Amino acid sequence: MNSRLQAVRGMNDLLPEAIGDWQRVEAVARGIFADHGYAEIRMPLVERSELFARSIGAATDIVEKEMYAFQDRSGDMLALRPEGTAGCVRAALQHGLLHNQQPRFWYQGPMFRYERPQKGRYRQFQQIGAECFGIPDADIDAELILLTARLWRELGLSGVTLEINTLGTPDDRQVYREQLVAYFGGHRGLLDEDSKRRLEQNPLRILDSKAPEMQALIDEAPRLLDSLGGASRAHFDRLCAILDRAAVSYEINTRLVRGLDYYTHTVFEWVGEHLGAQNALCGGGRYDGLVEQLGGKPLPATGFSIGVERLVDSLRAVGVSAASATPDCFVVSVAAPAGEALVAAEELRDAGLAVICNCDAAGFKSQLRRADRSGARVAVILGEQESATGQVGIKPLRGDGEQQTVARADLVATVKQLSKG
Ligand code: AMP
């Protein structure tokens, strides 16, 4: 016997029972982006591996361990995109979109990371993201945060908190890096294996460590916030002032460094209390060096991305669920001439109704059962007798209306009337 094939580990089917929640999230997000002047952009799922090594950073977990990289048949090294920012910058550069009047973009789509799958962490997952180019001010960082806060509000999501931090400029970071190397290097004996490796390559990432034995040491580490240059401090203070003015509450988390190398100044994360271990719902920040790193002229940029699986899980946890779509009517047909049922269904759809048409030769009772289960308000009945007399039966399925027989010509008007109620 042939064995049955399964989906790839960490890559999930999205089944019809969940799709309503996903579509609701997508629709609300799409509306909010439109209301803020963000243009949608769609990039390929596959890019050259080099794009991610140059942007995310060769010494990050994502590029080192998690990328689906492969050689294609012509020998090019390609990768499934692990995130959207690099591809968005690449596309905007390639098509000359960076310096026009429309600096705000959004996108959605699947991302791929070879991580250990667990609840809330998958190898294919969906992100909704936004990127804004050419605006150096903290105001646009704040706009992105306000936009996400609005998204949670409009979706009905509660139980999320905002954490913010600043990573300063590359110069600030260089000074800080030396402080960290001196500090952690002085306690080398207390470092776990991961942190020892990071000490050489990317000491800021030690702050990100979740290892319990590292926490006390990290708590005592120097803070970048304490040694920021004046301009960086002013950027961060302005962001905080805007959030205060807009009554968005936040916590300053000086250990928030985020996994990607390209951030500067603002970084933020929305954390969901319903999410368990994988509690980051949305991450973002400023990445002023990236455009130049990818071959463009220096250009400030800032963005975020939301994990849609986690957002849908959070919405379900707070009891917000989209109603599943039900048809207005169900066409039952028993021994009617060929095509009668489908033509009646087409006329009803032309009038704006959602219709399911029975398409097999099941008996009358079982078709009526299907009609009932479909959630339709009304069953339209085409039988041998109705067809012979130029009539149709109409049976309300909800409430207590009586079945009636009307002239075929009155079908649409009658169903419309009944399905409104
Ligand atoms: P990042 O690109 O790592 O900043 O991730 C942005 C958001 O995407 C996170 O806050 C998560 O909500 C989501 N996310 C990241 N990695 C995964 C994953 N492996 N599975 C599911 N969601 C993820």
PDB file of C-alpha atoms and ligand atoms in Angstrom, residues 83 113 115 120-122 125 127 258 280-283 305-307 310, ligand 1:
ATOM      1  CA  GLU A  83      11.744  37.805   6.672  1.00  0.00           C
ATOM      2  CA  ARG A 113      13.036  29.609   9.076  1.00  0.00           C
ATOM      3  CA  GLU A 115      13.685  26.602  13.722  1.00  0.00           C
ATOM      4  CA  GLY A 120       3.761  29.599  18.011  1.00  0.00           C
ATOM      5  CA  ARG A 121       7.000  28.741  16.224  1.00  0.00           C
ATOM      6  CA  TYR A 122       6.870  27.240  12.774  1.00  0.00           C
ATOM      7  CA  PHE A 125       4.839  31.279   9.115  1.00  0.00           C
ATOM      8  CA  GLN A 127       3.948  37.906   8.492  1.00  0.00           C
ATOM      9  CA  ARG A 258      16.145  41.821  18.538  1.00  0.00           C
ATOM     10  CA  ALA A 280       6.537  38.071  20.610  1.00  0.00           C
ATOM     11  CA  LEU A 281       3.596  39.129  18.506  1.00  0.00           C
ATOM     12  CA  CYS A 282       5.209  41.896  16.498  1.00  0.00           C
ATOM     13  CA  GLY A 283       8.728  43.249  16.232  1.00  0.00           C
ATOM     14  CA  SER A 305       6.427  42.751  11.177  1.00  0.00           C
ATOM     15  CA  ILE A 306       3.627  40.854  12.837  1.00  0.00           C
ATOM     16  CA  GLY A 307       3.393  37.068  13.195  1.00  0.00           C
ATOM     17  CA  ARG A 310       0.410  34.298  16.898  1.00  0.00           C
TER      18      ARG A 310
HETATM   19  P1  AMP B   1      11.142  38.840  13.415  1.00  0.00           P
HETATM   20  O1  AMP B   1      11.218  38.936  11.913  1.00  0.00           O
HETATM   21  O2  AMP B   1      11.995  37.730  13.976  1.00  0.00           O
HETATM   22  O3  AMP B   1      11.282  40.137  14.084  1.00  0.00           O
HETATM   23  O4  AMP B   1       9.661  38.351  13.722  1.00  0.00           O
HETATM   24  C1  AMP B   1       8.549  39.193  13.651  1.00  0.00           C
HETATM   25  C2  AMP B   1       7.359  38.424  14.163  1.00  0.00           C
HETATM   26  O5  AMP B   1       7.141  37.267  13.360  1.00  0.00           O
HETATM   27  C3  AMP B   1       7.560  37.868  15.558  1.00  0.00           C
HETATM   28  O6  AMP B   1       7.194  38.828  16.517  1.00  0.00           O
HETATM   29  C4  AMP B   1       6.621  36.675  15.560  1.00  0.00           C
HETATM   30  O7  AMP B   1       5.298  37.095  15.847  1.00  0.00           O
HETATM   31  C5  AMP B   1       6.691  36.189  14.147  1.00  0.00           C
HETATM   32  N1  AMP B   1       7.618  35.039  14.012  1.00  0.00           N
HETATM   33  C6  AMP B   1       8.954  35.070  13.903  1.00  0.00           C
HETATM   34  N2  AMP B   1       9.445  33.821  13.766  1.00  0.00           N
HETATM   35  C7  AMP B   1       8.393  32.983  13.779  1.00  0.00           C
HETATM   36  C8  AMP B   1       8.233  31.559  13.649  1.00  0.00           C
HETATM   37  N3  AMP B   1       9.267  30.746  13.473  1.00  0.00           N
HETATM   38  N4  AMP B   1       6.983  31.048  13.704  1.00  0.00           N
HETATM   39  C9  AMP B   1       5.915  31.855  13.864  1.00  0.00           C
HETATM   40  N5  AMP B   1       6.005  33.185  13.977  1.00  0.00           N
HETATM   41  C10 AMP B   1       7.224  33.758  13.929  1.00  0.00           C
END
